[in-house]
Coordinates of C-alpha atoms in Angstrom, one line a residue:
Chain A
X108 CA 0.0 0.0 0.0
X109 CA 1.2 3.8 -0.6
X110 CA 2.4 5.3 2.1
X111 CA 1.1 8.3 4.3
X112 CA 3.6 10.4 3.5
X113 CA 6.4 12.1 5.9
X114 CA 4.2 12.1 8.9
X115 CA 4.0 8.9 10.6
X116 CA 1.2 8.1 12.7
X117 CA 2.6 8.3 16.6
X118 CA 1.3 6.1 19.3
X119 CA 1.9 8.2 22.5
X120 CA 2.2 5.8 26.5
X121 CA 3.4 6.3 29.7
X122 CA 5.9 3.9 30.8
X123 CA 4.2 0.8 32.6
X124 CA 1.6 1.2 30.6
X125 CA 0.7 -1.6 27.6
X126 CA 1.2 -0.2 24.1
X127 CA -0.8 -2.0 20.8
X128 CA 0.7 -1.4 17.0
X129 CA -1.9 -1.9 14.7
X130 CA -1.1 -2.7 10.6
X131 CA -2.9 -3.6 8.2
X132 CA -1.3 -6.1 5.1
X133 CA -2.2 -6.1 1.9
X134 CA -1.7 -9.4 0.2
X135 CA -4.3 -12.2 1.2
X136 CA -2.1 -14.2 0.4
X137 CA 0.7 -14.1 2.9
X138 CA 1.7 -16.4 4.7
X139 CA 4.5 -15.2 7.0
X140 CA 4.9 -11.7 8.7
X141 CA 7.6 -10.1 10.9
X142 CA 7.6 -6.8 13.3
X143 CA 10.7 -4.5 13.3
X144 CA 11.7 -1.8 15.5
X145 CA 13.6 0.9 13.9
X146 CA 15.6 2.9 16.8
X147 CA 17.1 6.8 15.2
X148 CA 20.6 5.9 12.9
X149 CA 20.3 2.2 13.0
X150 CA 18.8 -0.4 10.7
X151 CA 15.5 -2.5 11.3
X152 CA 15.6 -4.9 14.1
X153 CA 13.6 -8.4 14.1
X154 CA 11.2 -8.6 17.2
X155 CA 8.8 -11.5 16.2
X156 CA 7.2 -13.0 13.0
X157 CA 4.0 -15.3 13.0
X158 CA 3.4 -17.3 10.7
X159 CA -0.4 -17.7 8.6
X160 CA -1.1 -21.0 10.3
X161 CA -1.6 -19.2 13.7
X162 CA -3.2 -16.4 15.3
X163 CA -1.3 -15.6 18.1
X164 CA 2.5 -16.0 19.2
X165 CA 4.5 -14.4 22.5
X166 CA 7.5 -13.2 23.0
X167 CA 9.4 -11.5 25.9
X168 CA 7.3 -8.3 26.8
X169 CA 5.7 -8.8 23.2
X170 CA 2.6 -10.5 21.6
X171 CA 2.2 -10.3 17.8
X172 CA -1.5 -10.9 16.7
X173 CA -3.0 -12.3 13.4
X174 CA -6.5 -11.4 11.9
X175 CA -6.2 -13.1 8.6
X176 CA -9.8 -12.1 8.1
X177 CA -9.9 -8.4 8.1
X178 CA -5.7 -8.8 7.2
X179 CA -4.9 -7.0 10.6
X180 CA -1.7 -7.7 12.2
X181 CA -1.3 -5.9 15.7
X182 CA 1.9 -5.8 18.7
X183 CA 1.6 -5.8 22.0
X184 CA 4.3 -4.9 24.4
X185 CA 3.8 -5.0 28.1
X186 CA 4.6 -3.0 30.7
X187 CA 6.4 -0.3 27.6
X188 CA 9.7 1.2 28.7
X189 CA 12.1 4.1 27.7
X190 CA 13.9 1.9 25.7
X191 CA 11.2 0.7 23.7
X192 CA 10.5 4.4 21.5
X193 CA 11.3 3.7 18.3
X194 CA 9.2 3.4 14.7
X195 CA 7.8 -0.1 14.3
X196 CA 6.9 -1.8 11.6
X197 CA 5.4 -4.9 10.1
X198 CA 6.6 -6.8 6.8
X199 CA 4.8 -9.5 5.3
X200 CA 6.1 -11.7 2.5
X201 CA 4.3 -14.6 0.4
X202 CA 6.3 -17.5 -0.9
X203 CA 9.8 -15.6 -1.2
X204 CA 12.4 -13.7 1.3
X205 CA 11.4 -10.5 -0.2
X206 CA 10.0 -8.1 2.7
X207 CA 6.6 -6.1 1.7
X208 CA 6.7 -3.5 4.7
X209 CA 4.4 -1.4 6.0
X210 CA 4.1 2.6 6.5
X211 CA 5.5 2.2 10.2
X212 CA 4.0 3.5 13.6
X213 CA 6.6 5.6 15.7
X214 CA 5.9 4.6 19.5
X215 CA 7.3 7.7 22.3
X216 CA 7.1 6.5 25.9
X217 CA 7.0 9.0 28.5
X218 CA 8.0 8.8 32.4
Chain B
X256 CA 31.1 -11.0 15.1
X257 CA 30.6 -8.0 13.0
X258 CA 27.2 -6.9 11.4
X259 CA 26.4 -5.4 8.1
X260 CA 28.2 -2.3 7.1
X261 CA 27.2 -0.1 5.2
X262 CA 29.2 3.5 4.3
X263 CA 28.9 6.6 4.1
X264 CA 25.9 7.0 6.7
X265 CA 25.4 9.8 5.4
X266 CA 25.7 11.5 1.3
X267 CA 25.2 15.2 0.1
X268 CA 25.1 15.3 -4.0
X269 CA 23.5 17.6 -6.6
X270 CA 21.4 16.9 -8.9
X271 CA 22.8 15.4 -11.7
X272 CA 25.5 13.7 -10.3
X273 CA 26.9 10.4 -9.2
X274 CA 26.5 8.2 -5.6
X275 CA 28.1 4.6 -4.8
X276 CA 26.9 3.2 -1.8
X277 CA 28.5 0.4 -0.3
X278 CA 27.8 -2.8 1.7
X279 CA 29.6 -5.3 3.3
X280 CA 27.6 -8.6 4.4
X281 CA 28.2 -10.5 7.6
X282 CA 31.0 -12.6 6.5
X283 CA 29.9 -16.1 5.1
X284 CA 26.0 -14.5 4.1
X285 CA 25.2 -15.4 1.0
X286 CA 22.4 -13.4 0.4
X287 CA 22.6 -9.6 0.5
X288 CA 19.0 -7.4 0.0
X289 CA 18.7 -3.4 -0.7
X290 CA 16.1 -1.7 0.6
X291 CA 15.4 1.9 0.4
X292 CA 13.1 4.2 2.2
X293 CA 12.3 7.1 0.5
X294 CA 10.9 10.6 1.5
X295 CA 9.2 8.9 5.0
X296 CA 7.4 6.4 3.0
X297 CA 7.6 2.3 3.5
X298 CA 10.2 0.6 3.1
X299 CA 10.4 -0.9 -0.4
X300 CA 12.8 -3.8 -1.7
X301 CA 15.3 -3.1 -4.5
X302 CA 16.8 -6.1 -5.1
X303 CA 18.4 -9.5 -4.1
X304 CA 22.1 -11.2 -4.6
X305 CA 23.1 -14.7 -3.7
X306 CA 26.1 -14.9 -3.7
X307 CA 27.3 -12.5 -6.8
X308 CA 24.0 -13.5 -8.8
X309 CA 21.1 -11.1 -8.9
X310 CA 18.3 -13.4 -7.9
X311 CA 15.7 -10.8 -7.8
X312 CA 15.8 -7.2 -9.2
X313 CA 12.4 -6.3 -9.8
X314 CA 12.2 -3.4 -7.3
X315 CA 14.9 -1.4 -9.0
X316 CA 13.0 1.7 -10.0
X317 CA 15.1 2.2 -13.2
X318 CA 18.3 2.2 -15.4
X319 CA 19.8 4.6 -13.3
X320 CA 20.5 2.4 -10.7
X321 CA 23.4 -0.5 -10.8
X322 CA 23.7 -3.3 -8.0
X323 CA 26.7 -5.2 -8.3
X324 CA 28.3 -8.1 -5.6
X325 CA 31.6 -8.7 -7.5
X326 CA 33.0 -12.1 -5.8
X327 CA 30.2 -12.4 -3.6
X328 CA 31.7 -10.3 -0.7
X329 CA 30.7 -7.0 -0.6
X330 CA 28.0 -5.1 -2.8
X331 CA 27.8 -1.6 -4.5
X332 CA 24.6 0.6 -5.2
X333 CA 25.3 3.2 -8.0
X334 CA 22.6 5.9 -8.7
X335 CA 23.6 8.0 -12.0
X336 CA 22.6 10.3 -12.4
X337 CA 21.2 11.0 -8.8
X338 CA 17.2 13.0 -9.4
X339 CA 15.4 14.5 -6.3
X340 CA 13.2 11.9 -5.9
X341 CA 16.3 9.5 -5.1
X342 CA 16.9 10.7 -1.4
X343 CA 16.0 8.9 1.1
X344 CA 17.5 5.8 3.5
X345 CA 19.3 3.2 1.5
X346 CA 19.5 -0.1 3.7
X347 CA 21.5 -3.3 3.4
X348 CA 20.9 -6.7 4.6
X349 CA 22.5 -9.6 4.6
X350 CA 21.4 -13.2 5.4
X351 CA 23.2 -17.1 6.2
X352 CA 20.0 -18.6 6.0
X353 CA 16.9 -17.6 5.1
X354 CA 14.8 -20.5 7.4
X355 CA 15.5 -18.2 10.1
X356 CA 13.0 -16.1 12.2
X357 CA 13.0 -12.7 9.7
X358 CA 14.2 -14.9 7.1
X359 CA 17.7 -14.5 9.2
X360 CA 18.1 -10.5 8.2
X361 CA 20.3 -8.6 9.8
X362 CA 19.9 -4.9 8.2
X363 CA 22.5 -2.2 8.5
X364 CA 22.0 1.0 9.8
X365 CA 21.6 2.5 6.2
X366 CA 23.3 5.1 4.1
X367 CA 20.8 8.4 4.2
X368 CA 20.8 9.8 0.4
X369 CA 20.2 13.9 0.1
X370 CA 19.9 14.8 -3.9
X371 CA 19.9 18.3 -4.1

């Protein structure tokens, strides 16, 4: 899908509190998907992937969601820290290594 | 162990004019991606080397762009001439094996493009 251009959209929490990513794929056909975090000056980071065979898979401090239905990805991370602020985004992929990312969701925690 | 390099971080050029950007892969990772995000948009593929084959090129935008892995070790990115529209992040990745979680990517932290 096209992008919203320069502005991201921003999911503001306090630290503690739970913070939820929402994205939205765009090929019903996928059959594996990945969540990055993207901290200021470095490269993407792997978190988790799910793959199309399951709904639901946890991590440490993070839960990645699958809604193959309305094609709705979503990550939780509990109790968000400082450390966590970054832009995160999800990649989907059918049938090949090639990443199909999405428009990415910048998360700020505050004290 | 080392991750993926990629140099300069960061590239000032006009309009017109010529950019290499470099890569070097975690040693031993045959496959090496490009990426690019441009203008605050996704992040879109640009192509894919194994080894020094190009096994998939079919996000390069256009003619003006030349991915090379000479040897299989490290990789090049040439834009000529650089437009506008080419400024943005360029990232790397390289991968051992692709069964991996993330398909085994480790990304670099990019080399940010300004076209002038």
């Amino acid at each position: 899908g096209e992008s919203v251009g320069l502005h991201l959209p921003t999911l503001s929490v306090q630290e503690g509190d739970n913070s939820i990513i929402n994205c939205a794929y765009s090929n019903s056909a996928s059959d594996y998907f990945i969540w990055y975090k993207q901290e200021s000056g470095k490269g993407p980071q792997f978190i988790i992937d799910i793959r199309s065979n399951m709904d639901k898979r946890q991590g440490q401090r993070v839960t990645v969601l699958l809604n193959k239905t309305v094609k709705h990805l979503s990550l939780q991370i509990a109790a968000t820290q400082p450390g966590d602020s970054a832009v995160y985004f999800c990649a989907e992929t059918y049938n090949t290594d090639k990443l199909i990312f999405g428009t990415g969701t910048r998360l700020q925690v505050f004290p | 162990e080392a991750g993926v390099t990629q140099f300069p971080s960061h590239s000032v050029i006009e309009k017109g004019q010529t950019v290499t950007l470099r890569c070097d892969p975690i040693s031993g990772h045959d496959n090496l991606y490009w990426y690019r995000r441009v203008m605050g948009k996704e992040i879109k593929f640009l192509l894919h080397f194994v080894k020094e084959s190009k096994q998939d090129e079919s996000g390069m935008p256009n003619n003006r762009f030349l991915a090379e892995r000479t040897g299989g070790t490290y990789s090049t990115l040439k834009v000529q001439p650089a437009e506008l529209e080419d400024s943005g992040v360029y990232f790397c990745a390289s991968s051992e094996d692709p069964r991996q979680g993330g398909y085994g990517y480790t990304f670099g932290s990019g080399t940010r493009l300004t076209v002038v």
